[in-house]
Structure formats: C-alpha cells, structure tokens
C-alpha cells in the first residue's frame, strides 16, 4: 500500500518569504499526486495535481509543485507567501488500478503541514 | 463553497451510542467518499459509493457502515461509539465512478465528539 510523509508539521514564515513544503510518497508504481489546502474554518480544496506530462505543475494562488520520480517527491513551492496563505496543507496520493480501468481507491493523505504566515 | 454539504456540523454523544452523518454531493456528482480526520491517524479514507453501490473500501471499522440513496446523498452510520471515534468526518464527491485523476470536492465536515 502507498503512504505519504510530510516532513514539516509546523512552518512559520514572514510575508514575502519563499515557501517549500516537502512531500514524499512510497509506492513502486505509477501514482497520481495532489496538494490540498484547508484555510481556517473552510473545507479542503485542491491546489494542484499531477498525473502525467510536465513534472512541474502550476496550481491556484501562485503555487506550484515539482514531481521528482527518482526521489519519490512532490514538493510544494511558492516564491512569495502572503498572510492569506496561512492554512493547513495536505499532500495526497492515489494509485490507478489497471484492472479497474484506471479507477482508484480513496486518497492517501500525509499528516499535513500547518503553515503560519506572520505579517 | 465546494457544493458538497454535510449535516450536522457538530455532534456530541456518549460512548455506546449510534449516530448518522449525512452528506449531499455536488449537483451531478455520482460518487461519494467518506474520510475520517483524527489527531493521531490524520486523514483516512473510509469508503466510497458510486451511484448507490459500494465501490471501494478503506480503513473502515466493522462498527461503521454507509449507504448511498437514489437521490445520491449518502449517510455514514457509526455505532457502538468509543472515545477514539471522536474526529472530523469529511465527505467528498466526484462526477464519475472514481477515476484516479478526478478531483475530489470536499464538504465542510462533521465534528463528532464522543464523551
């Protein structure tokens, strides 16, 4: 079974700082990768996802992530954070089952990174 | 607003009791997923329903069950509740049957407290 680890549980940055949140997964085959964000008091929403093609994926709100297959990593980046980026960030993975025509079980999530941006 | 609704927002109950959580997917979505978020286990996939049928199962306890009705809303039933069942329960929906690259749209969650 696949698993996801997020290295930093809590990150505190000042506005305009650059951000990189680590995500590593363990699975020997092809995976689909997602970053979700949960703003205070709101539902989980998708930031970006990768399933094939260009390993550098751009998402909403200026976020991007790079899939490095050799490192089993999918780190999230943003060049300049804002106070409004304060939130919980979750990396997630699923695996397409060839036998079910590309279907998958539910997402496997990392434990999350709580990001606080200080004004 | 994702378009996925969950009721109730909060639920407080006692050990040994049974509760039902409700989820309405986005308009037109046929699949509903249930997840549990707890401090120690994080976000865990419980079960998925597609168009009324169970399609995938995750780490769901035998004391828990779910169903999806003809109007596509889903209910998660939790019985013989224990203190450790206290958690946030999310549902998510997708348009199709659960293709691996689908974006899941999450509801606001139901916070369950078992005393």
XYZ file of N, CA and C in Angstrom, chain A residues 32 34 36 38 43-44 46 49 51 90 94 96 100-107 109 111, chain B residues 1-2 35 37 40-43 45 55-56 90 97-104 106-107:
132
model
N -0.703 9.140 -8.784
C -1.229 10.485 -9.025
C -1.041 11.266 -7.733
N -1.432 14.929 -5.380
C -2.309 16.071 -5.144
C -1.778 16.884 -3.962
N -3.707 19.521 -1.360
C -4.938 20.162 -0.929
C -4.597 21.177 0.159
N -6.412 23.624 3.362
C -7.590 23.865 4.204
C -7.365 25.170 4.939
N -13.439 24.291 3.944
C -13.290 22.912 3.514
C -11.951 22.715 2.799
N -11.553 21.476 2.667
C -10.377 21.130 1.874
C -10.623 21.490 0.418
N -8.605 21.753 -3.631
C -7.447 21.339 -4.408
C -6.589 22.544 -4.798
N -2.629 19.250 -8.992
C -2.476 17.805 -9.066
C -1.574 17.449 -10.234
N -0.616 14.000 -12.767
C -0.774 12.589 -13.095
C 0.065 12.173 -14.294
N -2.065 19.679 2.764
C -2.011 18.224 2.736
C -1.542 17.728 1.379
N -2.888 8.811 -4.937
C -3.647 7.595 -5.182
C -3.013 6.832 -6.325
N -3.706 4.299 -9.651
C -4.691 3.796 -10.616
C -4.520 2.297 -10.755
N -9.061 -2.127 -12.980
C -10.355 -1.445 -12.911
C -10.429 -0.288 -13.894
N -9.593 -0.355 -14.933
C -9.664 0.659 -15.981
C -9.275 2.047 -15.526
N -8.366 2.133 -14.565
C -7.885 3.442 -14.139
C -8.579 3.979 -12.910
N -9.451 3.207 -12.334
C -10.083 3.650 -11.098
C -9.124 3.567 -9.936
N -9.502 4.149 -8.842
C -8.623 4.137 -7.674
C -9.465 4.123 -6.418
N -8.854 3.713 -5.334
C -9.477 3.866 -4.037
C -9.392 5.333 -3.635
N -9.756 5.616 -2.423
C -9.670 6.979 -1.949
C -8.237 7.462 -1.853
N -8.102 8.750 -1.581
C -6.788 9.360 -1.460
C -6.101 8.915 -0.169
N -3.533 10.424 2.403
C -3.043 11.747 2.772
C -1.835 11.670 3.685
N 0.158 13.702 6.900
C -0.396 14.218 8.160
C -0.657 15.727 8.116
N -17.146 27.774 -1.318
C -18.148 26.726 -1.165
C -17.954 25.670 -2.257
N -17.729 24.423 -1.838
C -17.453 23.354 -2.798
C -18.723 22.811 -3.427
N -14.200 10.218 4.656
C -12.886 10.247 5.288
C -13.052 10.576 6.770
N -10.828 12.279 9.959
C -9.625 13.014 10.322
C -9.490 13.057 11.833
N -4.367 11.562 15.791
C -3.302 10.571 15.715
C -3.198 9.898 14.351
N -4.315 9.693 13.669
C -4.287 8.966 12.392
C -4.270 9.883 11.169
N -4.544 11.160 11.356
C -4.624 12.044 10.204
C -5.892 11.790 9.407
N -5.842 12.107 8.115
C -6.998 11.933 7.226
C -6.948 10.538 6.630
N -9.078 7.464 4.450
C -10.194 7.093 3.586
C -10.973 5.949 4.221
N -18.102 0.976 -3.907
C -17.089 0.752 -4.940
C -15.700 0.490 -4.373
N -15.397 1.120 -3.261
C -14.062 0.918 -2.688
C -14.149 1.062 -1.177
N -15.272 13.827 7.011
C -15.482 14.559 5.762
C -16.091 13.645 4.721
N -17.105 7.632 -11.593
C -17.080 6.419 -10.781
C -15.855 6.302 -9.898
N -14.932 7.250 -10.035
C -13.756 7.179 -9.175
C -12.474 7.021 -9.959
N -12.412 7.681 -11.112
C -11.182 7.638 -11.892
C -10.073 8.288 -11.084
N -8.874 7.738 -11.175
C -7.808 8.108 -10.253
C -7.387 9.571 -10.350
N -7.589 10.205 -11.495
C -7.141 11.591 -11.637
C -8.246 12.598 -11.317
N -9.420 12.111 -10.940
C -10.514 13.024 -10.609
C -10.174 13.888 -9.406
N -10.603 15.124 -9.448
C -10.511 15.989 -8.271
C -11.664 15.661 -7.344
N -11.354 15.450 -6.079
C -12.411 15.234 -5.093
C -12.755 16.573 -4.460
N -14.507 18.453 -1.413
C -14.786 18.116 -0.027
C -15.859 18.996 0.588
N -16.605 18.396 1.496
C -17.570 19.138 2.288
C -16.898 19.755 3.507
